[in-house]
Coordinates of N, CA and C in Angstrom, one line a residue:
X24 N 0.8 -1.2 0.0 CA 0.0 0.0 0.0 C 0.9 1.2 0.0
X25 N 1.8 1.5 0.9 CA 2.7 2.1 0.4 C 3.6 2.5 -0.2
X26 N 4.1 1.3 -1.0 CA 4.6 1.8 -2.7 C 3.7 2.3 -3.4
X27 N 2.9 1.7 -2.9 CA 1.1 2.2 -4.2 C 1.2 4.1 -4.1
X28 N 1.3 4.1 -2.7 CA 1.2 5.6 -2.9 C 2.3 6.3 -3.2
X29 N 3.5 5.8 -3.2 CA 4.8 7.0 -3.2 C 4.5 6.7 -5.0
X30 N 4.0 5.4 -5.7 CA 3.9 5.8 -7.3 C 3.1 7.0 -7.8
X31 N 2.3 6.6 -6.7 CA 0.8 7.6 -7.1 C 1.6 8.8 -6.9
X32 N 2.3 9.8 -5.9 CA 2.9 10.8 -6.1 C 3.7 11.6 -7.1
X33 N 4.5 10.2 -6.9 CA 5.0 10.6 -8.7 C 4.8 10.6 -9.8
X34 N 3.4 10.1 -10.3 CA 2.4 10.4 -11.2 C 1.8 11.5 -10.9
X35 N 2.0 11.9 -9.7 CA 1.2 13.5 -9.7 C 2.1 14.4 -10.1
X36 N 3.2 14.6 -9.7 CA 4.6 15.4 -9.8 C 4.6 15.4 -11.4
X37 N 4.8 14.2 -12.3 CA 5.0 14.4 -13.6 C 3.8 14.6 -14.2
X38 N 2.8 14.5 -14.0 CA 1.4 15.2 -14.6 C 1.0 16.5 -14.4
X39 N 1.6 17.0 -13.5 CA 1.8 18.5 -13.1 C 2.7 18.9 -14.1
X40 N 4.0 18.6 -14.5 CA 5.0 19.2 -15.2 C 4.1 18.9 -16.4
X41 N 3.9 18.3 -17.0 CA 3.1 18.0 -18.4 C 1.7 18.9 -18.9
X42 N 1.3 19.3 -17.5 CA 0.4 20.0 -17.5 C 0.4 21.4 -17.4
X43 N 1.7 22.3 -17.2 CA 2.0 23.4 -17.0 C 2.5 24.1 -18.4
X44 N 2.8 25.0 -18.5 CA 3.0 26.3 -19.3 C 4.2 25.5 -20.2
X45 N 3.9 25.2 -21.5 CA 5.3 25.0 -22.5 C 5.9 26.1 -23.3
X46 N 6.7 25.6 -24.1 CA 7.1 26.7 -25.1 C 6.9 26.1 -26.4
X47 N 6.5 27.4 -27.1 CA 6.2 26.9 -28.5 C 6.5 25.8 -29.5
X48 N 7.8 26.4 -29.3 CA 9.3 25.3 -30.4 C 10.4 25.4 -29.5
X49 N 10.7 24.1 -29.3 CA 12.0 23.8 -28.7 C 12.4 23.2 -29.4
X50 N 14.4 23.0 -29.5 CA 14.9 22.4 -30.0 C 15.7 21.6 -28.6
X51 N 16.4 20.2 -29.2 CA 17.2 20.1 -28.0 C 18.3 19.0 -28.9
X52 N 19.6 19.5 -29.0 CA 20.6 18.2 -30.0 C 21.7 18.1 -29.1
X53 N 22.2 17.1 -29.1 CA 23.8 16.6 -28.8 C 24.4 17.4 -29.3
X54 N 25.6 18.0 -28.2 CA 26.7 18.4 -28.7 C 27.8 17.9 -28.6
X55 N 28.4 17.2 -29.4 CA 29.6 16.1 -29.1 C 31.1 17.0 -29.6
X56 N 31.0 18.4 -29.5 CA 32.3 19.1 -30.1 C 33.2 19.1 -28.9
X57 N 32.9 18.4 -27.6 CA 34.3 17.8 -26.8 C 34.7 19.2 -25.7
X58 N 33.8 20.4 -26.4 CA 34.2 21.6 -25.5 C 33.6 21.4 -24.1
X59 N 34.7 22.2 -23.7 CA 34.3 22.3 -21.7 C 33.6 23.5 -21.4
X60 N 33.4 24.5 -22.4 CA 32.4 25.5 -21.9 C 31.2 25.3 -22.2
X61 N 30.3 26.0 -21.2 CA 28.8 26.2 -21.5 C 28.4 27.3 -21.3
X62 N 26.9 28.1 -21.4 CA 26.3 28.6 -21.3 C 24.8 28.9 -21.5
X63 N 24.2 30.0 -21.2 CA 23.0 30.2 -21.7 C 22.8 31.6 -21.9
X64 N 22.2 31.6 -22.5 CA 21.5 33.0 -22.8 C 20.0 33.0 -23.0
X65 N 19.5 34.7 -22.6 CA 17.7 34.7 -22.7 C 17.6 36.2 -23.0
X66 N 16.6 36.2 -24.1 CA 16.2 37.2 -24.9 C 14.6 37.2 -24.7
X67 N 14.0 38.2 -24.9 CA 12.3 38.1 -25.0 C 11.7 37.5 -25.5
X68 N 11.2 36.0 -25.0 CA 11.1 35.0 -26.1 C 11.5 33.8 -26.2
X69 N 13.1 34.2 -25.7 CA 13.7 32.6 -26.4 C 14.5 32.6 -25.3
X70 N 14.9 31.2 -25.1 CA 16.1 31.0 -24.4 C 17.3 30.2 -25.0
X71 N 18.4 30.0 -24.9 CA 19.6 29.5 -25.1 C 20.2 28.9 -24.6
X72 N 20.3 27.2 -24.4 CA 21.5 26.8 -23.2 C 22.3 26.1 -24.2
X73 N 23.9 26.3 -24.2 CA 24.7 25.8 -25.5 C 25.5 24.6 -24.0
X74 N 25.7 23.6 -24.9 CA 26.9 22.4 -24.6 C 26.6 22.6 -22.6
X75 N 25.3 22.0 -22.4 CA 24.9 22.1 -20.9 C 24.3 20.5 -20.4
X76 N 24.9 19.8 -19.6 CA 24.6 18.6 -19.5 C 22.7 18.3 -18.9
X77 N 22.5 17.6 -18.4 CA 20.7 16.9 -18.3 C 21.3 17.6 -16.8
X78 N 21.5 17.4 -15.8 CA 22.1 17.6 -14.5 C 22.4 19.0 -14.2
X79 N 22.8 19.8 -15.3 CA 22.3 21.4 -15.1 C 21.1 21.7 -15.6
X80 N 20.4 21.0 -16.5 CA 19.3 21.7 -17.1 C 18.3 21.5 -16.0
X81 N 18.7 20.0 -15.2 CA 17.9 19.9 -14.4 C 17.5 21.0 -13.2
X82 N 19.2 21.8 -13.0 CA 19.2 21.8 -12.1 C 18.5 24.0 -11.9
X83 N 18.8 24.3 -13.6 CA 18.2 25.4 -13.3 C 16.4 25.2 -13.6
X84 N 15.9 24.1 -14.3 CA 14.6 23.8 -13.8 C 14.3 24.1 -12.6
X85 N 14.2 23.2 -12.0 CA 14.1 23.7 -10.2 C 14.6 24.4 -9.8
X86 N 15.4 25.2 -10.3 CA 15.9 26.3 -8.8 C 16.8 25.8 -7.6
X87 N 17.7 24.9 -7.9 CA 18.4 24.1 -6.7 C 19.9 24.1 -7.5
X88 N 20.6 23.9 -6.6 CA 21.9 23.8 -6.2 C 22.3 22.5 -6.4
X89 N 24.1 22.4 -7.8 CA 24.3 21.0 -8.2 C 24.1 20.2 -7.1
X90 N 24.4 20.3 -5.6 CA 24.6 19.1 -4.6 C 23.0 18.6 -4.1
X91 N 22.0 19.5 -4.8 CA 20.4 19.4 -4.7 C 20.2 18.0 -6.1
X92 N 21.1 18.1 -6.4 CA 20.2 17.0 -7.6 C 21.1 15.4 -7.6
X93 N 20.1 14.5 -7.4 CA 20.7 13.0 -7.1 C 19.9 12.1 -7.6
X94 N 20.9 10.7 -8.1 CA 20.2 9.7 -8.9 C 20.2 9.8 -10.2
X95 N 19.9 9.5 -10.9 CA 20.4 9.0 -12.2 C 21.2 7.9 -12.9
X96 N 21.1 7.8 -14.2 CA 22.5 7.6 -14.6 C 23.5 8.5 -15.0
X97 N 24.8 7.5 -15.4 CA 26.5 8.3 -15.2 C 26.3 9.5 -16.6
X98 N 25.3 8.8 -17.9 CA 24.9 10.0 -19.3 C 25.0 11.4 -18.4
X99 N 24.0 11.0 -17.5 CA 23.0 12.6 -17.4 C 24.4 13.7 -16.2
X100 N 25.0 13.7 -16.4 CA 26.6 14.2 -16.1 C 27.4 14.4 -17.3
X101 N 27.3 13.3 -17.6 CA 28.3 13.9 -19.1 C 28.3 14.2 -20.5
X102 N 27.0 12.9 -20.8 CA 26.3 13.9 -22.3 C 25.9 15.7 -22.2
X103 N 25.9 15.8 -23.4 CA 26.3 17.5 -23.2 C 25.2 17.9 -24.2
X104 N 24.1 18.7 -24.1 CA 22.9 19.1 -25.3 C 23.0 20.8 -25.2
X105 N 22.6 21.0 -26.4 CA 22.2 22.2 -26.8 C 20.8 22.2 -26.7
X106 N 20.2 23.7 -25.9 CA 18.9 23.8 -26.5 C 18.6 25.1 -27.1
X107 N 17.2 25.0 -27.8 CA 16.9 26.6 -27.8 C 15.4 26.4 -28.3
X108 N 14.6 27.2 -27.0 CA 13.4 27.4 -27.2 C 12.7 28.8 -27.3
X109 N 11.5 28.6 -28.1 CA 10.8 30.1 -27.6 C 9.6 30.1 -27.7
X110 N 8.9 31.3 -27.0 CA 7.5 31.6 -26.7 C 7.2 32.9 -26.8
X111 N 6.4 33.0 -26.4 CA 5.1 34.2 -27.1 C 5.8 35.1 -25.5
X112 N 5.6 36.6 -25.8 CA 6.5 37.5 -24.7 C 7.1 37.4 -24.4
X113 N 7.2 37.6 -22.6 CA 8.6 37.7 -22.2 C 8.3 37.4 -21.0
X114 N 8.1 35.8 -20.7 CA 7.8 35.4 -19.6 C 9.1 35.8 -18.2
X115 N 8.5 35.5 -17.1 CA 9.4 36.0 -15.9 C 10.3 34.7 -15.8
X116 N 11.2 34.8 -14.9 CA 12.1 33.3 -14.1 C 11.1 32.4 -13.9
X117 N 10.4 32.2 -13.0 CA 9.8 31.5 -12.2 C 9.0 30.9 -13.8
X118 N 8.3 31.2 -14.3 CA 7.6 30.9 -15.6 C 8.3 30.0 -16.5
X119 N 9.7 30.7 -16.7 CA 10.5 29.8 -17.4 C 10.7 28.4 -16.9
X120 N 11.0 28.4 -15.5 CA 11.5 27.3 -15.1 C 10.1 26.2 -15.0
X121 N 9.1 26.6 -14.9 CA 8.0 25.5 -15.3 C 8.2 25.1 -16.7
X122 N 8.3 25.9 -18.1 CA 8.2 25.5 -19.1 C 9.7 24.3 -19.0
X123 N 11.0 24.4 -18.4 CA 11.5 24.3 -18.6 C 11.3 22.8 -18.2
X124 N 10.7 22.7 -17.1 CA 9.8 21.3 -16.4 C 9.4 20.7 -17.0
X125 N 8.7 21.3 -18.0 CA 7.6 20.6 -19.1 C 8.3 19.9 -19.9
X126 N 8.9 20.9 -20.4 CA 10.4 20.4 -21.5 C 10.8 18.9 -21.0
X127 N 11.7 19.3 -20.4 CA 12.5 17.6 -19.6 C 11.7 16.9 -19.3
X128 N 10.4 17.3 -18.8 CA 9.3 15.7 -18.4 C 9.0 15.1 -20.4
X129 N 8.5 15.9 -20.7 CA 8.4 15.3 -22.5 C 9.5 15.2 -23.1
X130 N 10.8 15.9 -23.1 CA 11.5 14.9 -24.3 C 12.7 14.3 -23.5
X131 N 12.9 13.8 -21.9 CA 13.3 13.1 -21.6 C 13.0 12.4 -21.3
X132 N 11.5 12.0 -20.7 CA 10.6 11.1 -19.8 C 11.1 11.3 -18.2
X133 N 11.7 12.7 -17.8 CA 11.9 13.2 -16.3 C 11.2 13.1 -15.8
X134 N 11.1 11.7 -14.7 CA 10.5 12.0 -13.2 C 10.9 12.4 -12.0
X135 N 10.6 12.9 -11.5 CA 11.6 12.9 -9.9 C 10.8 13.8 -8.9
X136 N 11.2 13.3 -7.6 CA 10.5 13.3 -6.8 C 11.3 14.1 -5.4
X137 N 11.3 15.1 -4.7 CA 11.5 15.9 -3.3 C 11.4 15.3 -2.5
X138 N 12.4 15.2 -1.7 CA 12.9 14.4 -0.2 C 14.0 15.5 0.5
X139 N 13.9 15.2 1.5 CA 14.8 15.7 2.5 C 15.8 14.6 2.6
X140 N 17.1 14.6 2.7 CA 18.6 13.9 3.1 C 19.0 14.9 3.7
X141 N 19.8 14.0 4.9 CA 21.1 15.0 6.0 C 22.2 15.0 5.1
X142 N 22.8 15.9 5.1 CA 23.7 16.1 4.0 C 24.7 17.4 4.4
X143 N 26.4 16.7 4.4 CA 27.3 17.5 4.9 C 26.8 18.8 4.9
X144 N 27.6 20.0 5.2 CA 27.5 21.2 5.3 C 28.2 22.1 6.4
X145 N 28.1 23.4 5.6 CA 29.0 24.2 6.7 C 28.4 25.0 7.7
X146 N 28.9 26.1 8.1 CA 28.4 26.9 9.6 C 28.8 28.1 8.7
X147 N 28.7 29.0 8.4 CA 29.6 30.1 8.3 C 29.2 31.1 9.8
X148 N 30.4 31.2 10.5 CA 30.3 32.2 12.2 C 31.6 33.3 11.6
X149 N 31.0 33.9 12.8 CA 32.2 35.1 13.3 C 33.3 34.3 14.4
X150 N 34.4 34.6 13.4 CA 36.1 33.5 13.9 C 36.0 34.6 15.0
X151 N 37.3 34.0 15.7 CA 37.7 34.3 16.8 C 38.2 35.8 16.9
X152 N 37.7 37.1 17.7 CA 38.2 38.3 17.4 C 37.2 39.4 17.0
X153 N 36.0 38.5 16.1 CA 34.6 39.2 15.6 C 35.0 39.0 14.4
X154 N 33.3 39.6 13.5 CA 33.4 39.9 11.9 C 34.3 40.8 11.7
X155 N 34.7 41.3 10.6 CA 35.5 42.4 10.3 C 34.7 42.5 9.1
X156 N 33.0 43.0 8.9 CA 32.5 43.6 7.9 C 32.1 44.8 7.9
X157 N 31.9 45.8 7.0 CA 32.1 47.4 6.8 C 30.1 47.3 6.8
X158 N 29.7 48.4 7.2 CA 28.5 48.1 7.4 C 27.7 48.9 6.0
X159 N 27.2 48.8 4.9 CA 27.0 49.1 3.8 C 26.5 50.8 3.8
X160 N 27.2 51.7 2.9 CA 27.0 53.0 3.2 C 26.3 53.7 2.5
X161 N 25.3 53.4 0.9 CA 24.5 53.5 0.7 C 23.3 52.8 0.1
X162 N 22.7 53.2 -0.4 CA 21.5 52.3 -0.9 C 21.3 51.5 -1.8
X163 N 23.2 51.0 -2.5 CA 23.3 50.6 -3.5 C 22.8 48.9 -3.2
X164 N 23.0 48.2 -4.0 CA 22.6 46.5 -3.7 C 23.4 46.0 -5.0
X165 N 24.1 45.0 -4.6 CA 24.9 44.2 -5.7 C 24.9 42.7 -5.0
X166 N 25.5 41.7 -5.5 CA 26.1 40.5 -5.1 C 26.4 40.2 -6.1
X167 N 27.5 39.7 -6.8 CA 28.1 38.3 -7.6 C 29.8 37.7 -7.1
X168 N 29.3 37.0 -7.8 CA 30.7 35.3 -7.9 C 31.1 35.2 -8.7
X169 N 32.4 35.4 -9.0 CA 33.6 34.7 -9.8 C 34.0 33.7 -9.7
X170 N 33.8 33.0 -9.6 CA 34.4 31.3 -9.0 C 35.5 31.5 -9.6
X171 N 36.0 31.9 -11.3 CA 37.1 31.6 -12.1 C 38.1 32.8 -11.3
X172 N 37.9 33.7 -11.0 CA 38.6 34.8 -10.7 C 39.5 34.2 -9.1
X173 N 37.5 33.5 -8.4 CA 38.2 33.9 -7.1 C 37.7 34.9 -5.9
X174 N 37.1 35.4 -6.3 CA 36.1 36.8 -6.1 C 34.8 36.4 -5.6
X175 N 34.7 37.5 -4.8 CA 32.7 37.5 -4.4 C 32.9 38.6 -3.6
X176 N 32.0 39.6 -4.5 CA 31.6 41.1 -4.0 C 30.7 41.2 -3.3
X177 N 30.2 42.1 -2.3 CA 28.8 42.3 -1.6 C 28.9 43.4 -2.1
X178 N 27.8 44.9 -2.0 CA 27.2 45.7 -2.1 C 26.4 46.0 -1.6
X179 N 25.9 46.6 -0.3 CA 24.2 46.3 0.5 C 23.8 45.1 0.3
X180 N 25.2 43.7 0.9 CA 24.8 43.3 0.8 C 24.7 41.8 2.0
X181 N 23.7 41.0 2.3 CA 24.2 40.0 3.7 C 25.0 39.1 3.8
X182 N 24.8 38.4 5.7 CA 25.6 37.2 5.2 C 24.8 36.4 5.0
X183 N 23.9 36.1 4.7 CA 23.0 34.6 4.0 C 23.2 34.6 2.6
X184 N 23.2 35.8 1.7 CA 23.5 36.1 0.6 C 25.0 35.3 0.2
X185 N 25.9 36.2 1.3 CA 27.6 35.2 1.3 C 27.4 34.2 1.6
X186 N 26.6 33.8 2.4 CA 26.4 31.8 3.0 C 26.1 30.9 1.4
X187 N 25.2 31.6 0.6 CA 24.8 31.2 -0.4 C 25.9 31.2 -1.7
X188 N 26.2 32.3 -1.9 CA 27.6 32.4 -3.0 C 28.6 31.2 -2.6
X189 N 29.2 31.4 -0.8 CA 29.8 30.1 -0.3 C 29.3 28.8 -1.0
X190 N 27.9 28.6 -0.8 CA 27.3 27.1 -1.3 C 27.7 26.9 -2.4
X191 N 27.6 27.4 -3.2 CA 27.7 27.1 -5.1 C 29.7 26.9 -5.0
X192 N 30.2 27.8 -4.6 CA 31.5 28.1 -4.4 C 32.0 26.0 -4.2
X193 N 31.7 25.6 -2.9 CA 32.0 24.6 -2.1 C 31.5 23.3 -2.4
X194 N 30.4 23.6 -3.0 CA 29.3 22.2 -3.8 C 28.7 21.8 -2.3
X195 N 28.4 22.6 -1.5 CA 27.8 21.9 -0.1 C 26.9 23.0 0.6
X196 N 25.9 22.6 1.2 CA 24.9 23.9 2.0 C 25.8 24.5 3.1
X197 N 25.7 25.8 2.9 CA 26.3 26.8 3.9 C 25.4 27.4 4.4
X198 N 25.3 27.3 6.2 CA 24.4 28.2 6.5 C 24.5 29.3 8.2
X199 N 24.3 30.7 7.2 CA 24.5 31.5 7.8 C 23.7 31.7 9.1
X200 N 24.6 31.3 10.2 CA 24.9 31.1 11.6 C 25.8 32.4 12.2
X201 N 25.6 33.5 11.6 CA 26.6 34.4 11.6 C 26.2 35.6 13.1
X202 N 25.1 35.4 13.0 CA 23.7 36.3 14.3 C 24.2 37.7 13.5
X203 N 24.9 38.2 12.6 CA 25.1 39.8 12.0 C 23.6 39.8 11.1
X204 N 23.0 41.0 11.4 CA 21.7 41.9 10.8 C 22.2 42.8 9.9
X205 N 21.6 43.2 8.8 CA 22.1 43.8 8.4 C 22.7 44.2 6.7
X206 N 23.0 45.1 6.4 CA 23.9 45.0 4.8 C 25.2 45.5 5.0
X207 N 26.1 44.9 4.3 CA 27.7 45.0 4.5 C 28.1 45.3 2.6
X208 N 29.2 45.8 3.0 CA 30.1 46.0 1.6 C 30.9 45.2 2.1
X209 N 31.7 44.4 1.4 CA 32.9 43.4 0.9 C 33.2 42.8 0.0
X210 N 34.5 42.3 -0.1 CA 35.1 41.6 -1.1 C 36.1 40.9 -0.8
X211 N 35.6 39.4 -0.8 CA 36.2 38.5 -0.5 C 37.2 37.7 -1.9
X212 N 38.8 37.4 -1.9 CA 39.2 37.4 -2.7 C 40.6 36.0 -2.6
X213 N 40.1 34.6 -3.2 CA 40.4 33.7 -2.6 C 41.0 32.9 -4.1
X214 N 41.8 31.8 -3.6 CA 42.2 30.8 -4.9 C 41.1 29.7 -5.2
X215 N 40.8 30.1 -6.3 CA 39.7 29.7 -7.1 C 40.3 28.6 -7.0
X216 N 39.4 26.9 -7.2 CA 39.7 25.6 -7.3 C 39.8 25.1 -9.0
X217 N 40.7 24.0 -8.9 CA 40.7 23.6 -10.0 C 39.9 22.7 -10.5
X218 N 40.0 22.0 -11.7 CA 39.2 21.5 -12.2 C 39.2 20.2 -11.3
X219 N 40.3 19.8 -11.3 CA 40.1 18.5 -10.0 C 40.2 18.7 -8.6
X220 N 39.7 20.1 -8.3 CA 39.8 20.1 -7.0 C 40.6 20.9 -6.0
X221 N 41.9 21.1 -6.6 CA 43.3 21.7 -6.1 C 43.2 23.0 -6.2
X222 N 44.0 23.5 -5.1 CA 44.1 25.4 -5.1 C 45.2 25.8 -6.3
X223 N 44.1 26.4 -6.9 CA 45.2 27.0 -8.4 C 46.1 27.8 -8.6
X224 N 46.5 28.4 -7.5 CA 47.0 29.3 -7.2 C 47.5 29.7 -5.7
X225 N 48.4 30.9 -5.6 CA 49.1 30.8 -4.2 C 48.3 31.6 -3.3
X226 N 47.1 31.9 -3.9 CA 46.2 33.0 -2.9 C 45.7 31.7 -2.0
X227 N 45.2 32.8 -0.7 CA 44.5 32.1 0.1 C 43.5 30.9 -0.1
X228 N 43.1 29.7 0.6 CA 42.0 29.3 0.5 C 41.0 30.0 0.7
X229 N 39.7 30.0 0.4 CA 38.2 30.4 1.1 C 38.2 30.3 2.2
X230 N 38.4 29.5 2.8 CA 38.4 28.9 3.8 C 39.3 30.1 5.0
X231 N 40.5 30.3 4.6 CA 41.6 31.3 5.7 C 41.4 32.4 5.5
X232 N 40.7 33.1 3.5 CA 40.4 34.1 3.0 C 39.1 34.5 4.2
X233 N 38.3 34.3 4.1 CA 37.5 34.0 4.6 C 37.6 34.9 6.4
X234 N 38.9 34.0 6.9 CA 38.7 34.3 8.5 C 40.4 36.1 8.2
X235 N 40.9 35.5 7.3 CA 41.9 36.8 7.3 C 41.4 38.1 6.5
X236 N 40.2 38.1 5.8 CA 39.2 39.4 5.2 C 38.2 39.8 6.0
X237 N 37.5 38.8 6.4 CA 36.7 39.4 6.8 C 36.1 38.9 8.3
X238 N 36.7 38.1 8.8 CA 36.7 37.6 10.2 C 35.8 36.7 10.4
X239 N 35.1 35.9 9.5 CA 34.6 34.9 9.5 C 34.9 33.8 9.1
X240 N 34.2 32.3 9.1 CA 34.8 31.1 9.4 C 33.8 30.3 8.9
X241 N 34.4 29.1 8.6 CA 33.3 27.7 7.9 C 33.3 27.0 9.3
X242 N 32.5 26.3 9.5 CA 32.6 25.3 10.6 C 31.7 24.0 9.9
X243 N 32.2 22.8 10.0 CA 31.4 21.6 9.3 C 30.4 21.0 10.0
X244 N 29.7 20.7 9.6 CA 28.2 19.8 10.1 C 27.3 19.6 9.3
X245 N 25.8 19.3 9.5 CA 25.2 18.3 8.4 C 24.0 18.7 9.0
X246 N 23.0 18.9 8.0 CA 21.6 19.5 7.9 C 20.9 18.6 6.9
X247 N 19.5 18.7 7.2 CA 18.3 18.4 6.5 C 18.7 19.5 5.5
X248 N 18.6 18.9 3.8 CA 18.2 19.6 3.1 C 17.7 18.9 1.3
X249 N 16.4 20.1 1.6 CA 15.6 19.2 0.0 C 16.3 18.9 -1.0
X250 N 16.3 17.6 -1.8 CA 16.7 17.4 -2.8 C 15.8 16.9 -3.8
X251 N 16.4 17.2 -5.4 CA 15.4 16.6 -6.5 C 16.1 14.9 -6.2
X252 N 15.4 14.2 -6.5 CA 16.0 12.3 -7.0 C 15.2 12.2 -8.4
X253 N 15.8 12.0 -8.7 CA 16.0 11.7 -10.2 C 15.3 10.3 -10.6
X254 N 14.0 9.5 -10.3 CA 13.2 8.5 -10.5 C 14.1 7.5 -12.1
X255 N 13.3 8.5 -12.9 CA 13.4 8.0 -14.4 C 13.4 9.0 -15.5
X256 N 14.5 8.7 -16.0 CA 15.4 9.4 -17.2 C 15.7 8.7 -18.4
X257 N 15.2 9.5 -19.6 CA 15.9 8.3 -20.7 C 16.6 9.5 -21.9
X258 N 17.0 9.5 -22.7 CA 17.7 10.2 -24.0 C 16.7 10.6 -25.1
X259 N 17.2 11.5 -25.3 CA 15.5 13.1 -25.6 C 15.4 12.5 -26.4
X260 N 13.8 13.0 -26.7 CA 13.2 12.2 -28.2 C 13.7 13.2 -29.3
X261 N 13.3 12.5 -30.9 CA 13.9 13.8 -32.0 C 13.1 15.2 -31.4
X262 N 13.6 15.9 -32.1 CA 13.0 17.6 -31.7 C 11.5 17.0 -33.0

C-alpha cells in the first residue's frame, strides 16, 4: 500500500510538469564538439543553453543547487545538449523554469520526486576576534561570484547572501549562523579551485580568505536539506 502511494505521487509530480506552461518550439541536439564550456543566454522570447549537461538543465529547472540534484544515470553528467526554445512575450524566471519542467518531463521522460537527506554542510560564524565587515554605506545593492577569478563582492549586501555564494563556491549547503543583521560592503578574494579540486594558485584558500578578510569562518556539520531524486530518465526524443 505504500509503494502504491509513493507511485501515485510521482504520477502527480509528472502530470503537473506536463500539464503546465510550454514553449512553443523547442529544439534540443547533442553536442559532441568535446568543448568544456557552457552557457545560456535569454532574450524576450527565447532562451539558449549551448553544450549544458541533463544535470544542469535539471538543475536550473528547479531552482536548486548542483549538490540538490541525485540519482540517475553516469549520461546525465556527461552527455552535453544544446537547447533553444521560444514563446510568445517575455515570460518571468519563475515561468521559465515550469516550461522548462515541461520540456525535460516530455523529451526526456523526467521524473523525480522531493525528499529531505542529512547532508554534509557548513556553519559560516564570526572567527575568533569578531566579523570584520564594513557596514554598507549607501542604498546601492549588488552581489556576484567569480568562482574563475576567485572573487565574491557584496554591495548592501548579507551574510545569507555570502552563505549562499559560499554554497555554489563549495558544492555543499552553507548556512549562515553568523547572528550579524544587516547589509555589508565586501570583497572577498580567494584561490579559485581547480578543475580536479586543487588550489590553483598561491592566494589564500576560502576557507583562511575568509577568517583573514573578513573575520569569518566555515565550521562543518550536516543538515536536512531538500533534494530533486531523479526516478526515471531516458535520451531526448527527436525535436
Amino acid at each position: 500500500m505504500v509503494a502504491g502511494a509513493v507511485l501515485l505521487c510521482l504520477d502527480v509530480i509528472t502530470g503537473e510538469a506536463q500539464r503546465g506552461p510550454s514553449f512553443e518550439v523547442a529544439s534540443i541536439r547533442p553536442n559532441t564538439s568535446g568543448d568544456a564550456s557552457s552557457g545560456s543566454t535569454r532574450d524576450p522570447g527565447r532562451i539558449t543553453v549551448h553544450n549544458t549537461t541533463l544535470r544542469d538543465l535539471i538543475r536550473q529547472a528547479y531552482g536548486v543547487k548542483p549538490y540538490q540534484v541525485t540519482g540517475g544515470p553516469d549520461w546525465l553528467r556527461l552527455h552535453r545538449f544544446d537547447v533553444v526554445a521560444t514563446t510568445e512575450g517575455n515570460p518571468n524566471q519563475e515561468r521559465l523554469r515550469l516550461m522548462m519542467q515541461t520540456l525535460l518531463a516530455e523529451r526526456f521522460g523526467l521524473l523525480i520526486h522531493r525528499e529531505r537527506k542529512q547532508l554534509p554542510a557548513y556553519m559560516l560564524l564570526a572567527a575568533r576576534g569578531g566579523a570584520r565587515l564594513e557596514r554598507a554605506k549607501d542604498g546601492k545593492r549588488s552581489f556576484s561570484v567569480f568562482p574563475l577569478r576567485g572573487i565574491i563582492r557584496g554591495t548592501g549586501s548579507s551574510t545569507a547572501e555570502l552563505a549562499d555564494g559560499l554554497s555554489g563556491i563549495l558544492d555543499r549547503p552553507v548556512l549562515d549562523q553568523s547572528g550579524l543583521r544587516g547589509s555589508f560592503d565586501f570583497q572577498l578574494e580567494y584561490a579559485p579551485l581547480s578543475a580536479s579540486g586543487a588550489v590553483a594558485d598561491a592566494a589564500p584558500s576560502v576557507f583562511t580568505a575568509l577568517q583573514e578578510q573578513l573575520g569569518l569562518k566555515l565550521e562543518p556539520t550536516t543538515a536536512p536539506i531538500e533534494v530533486i531524486v531523479i526516478d526515471r530518465v531516458e535520451q531526448p526524443t527527436a525535436n
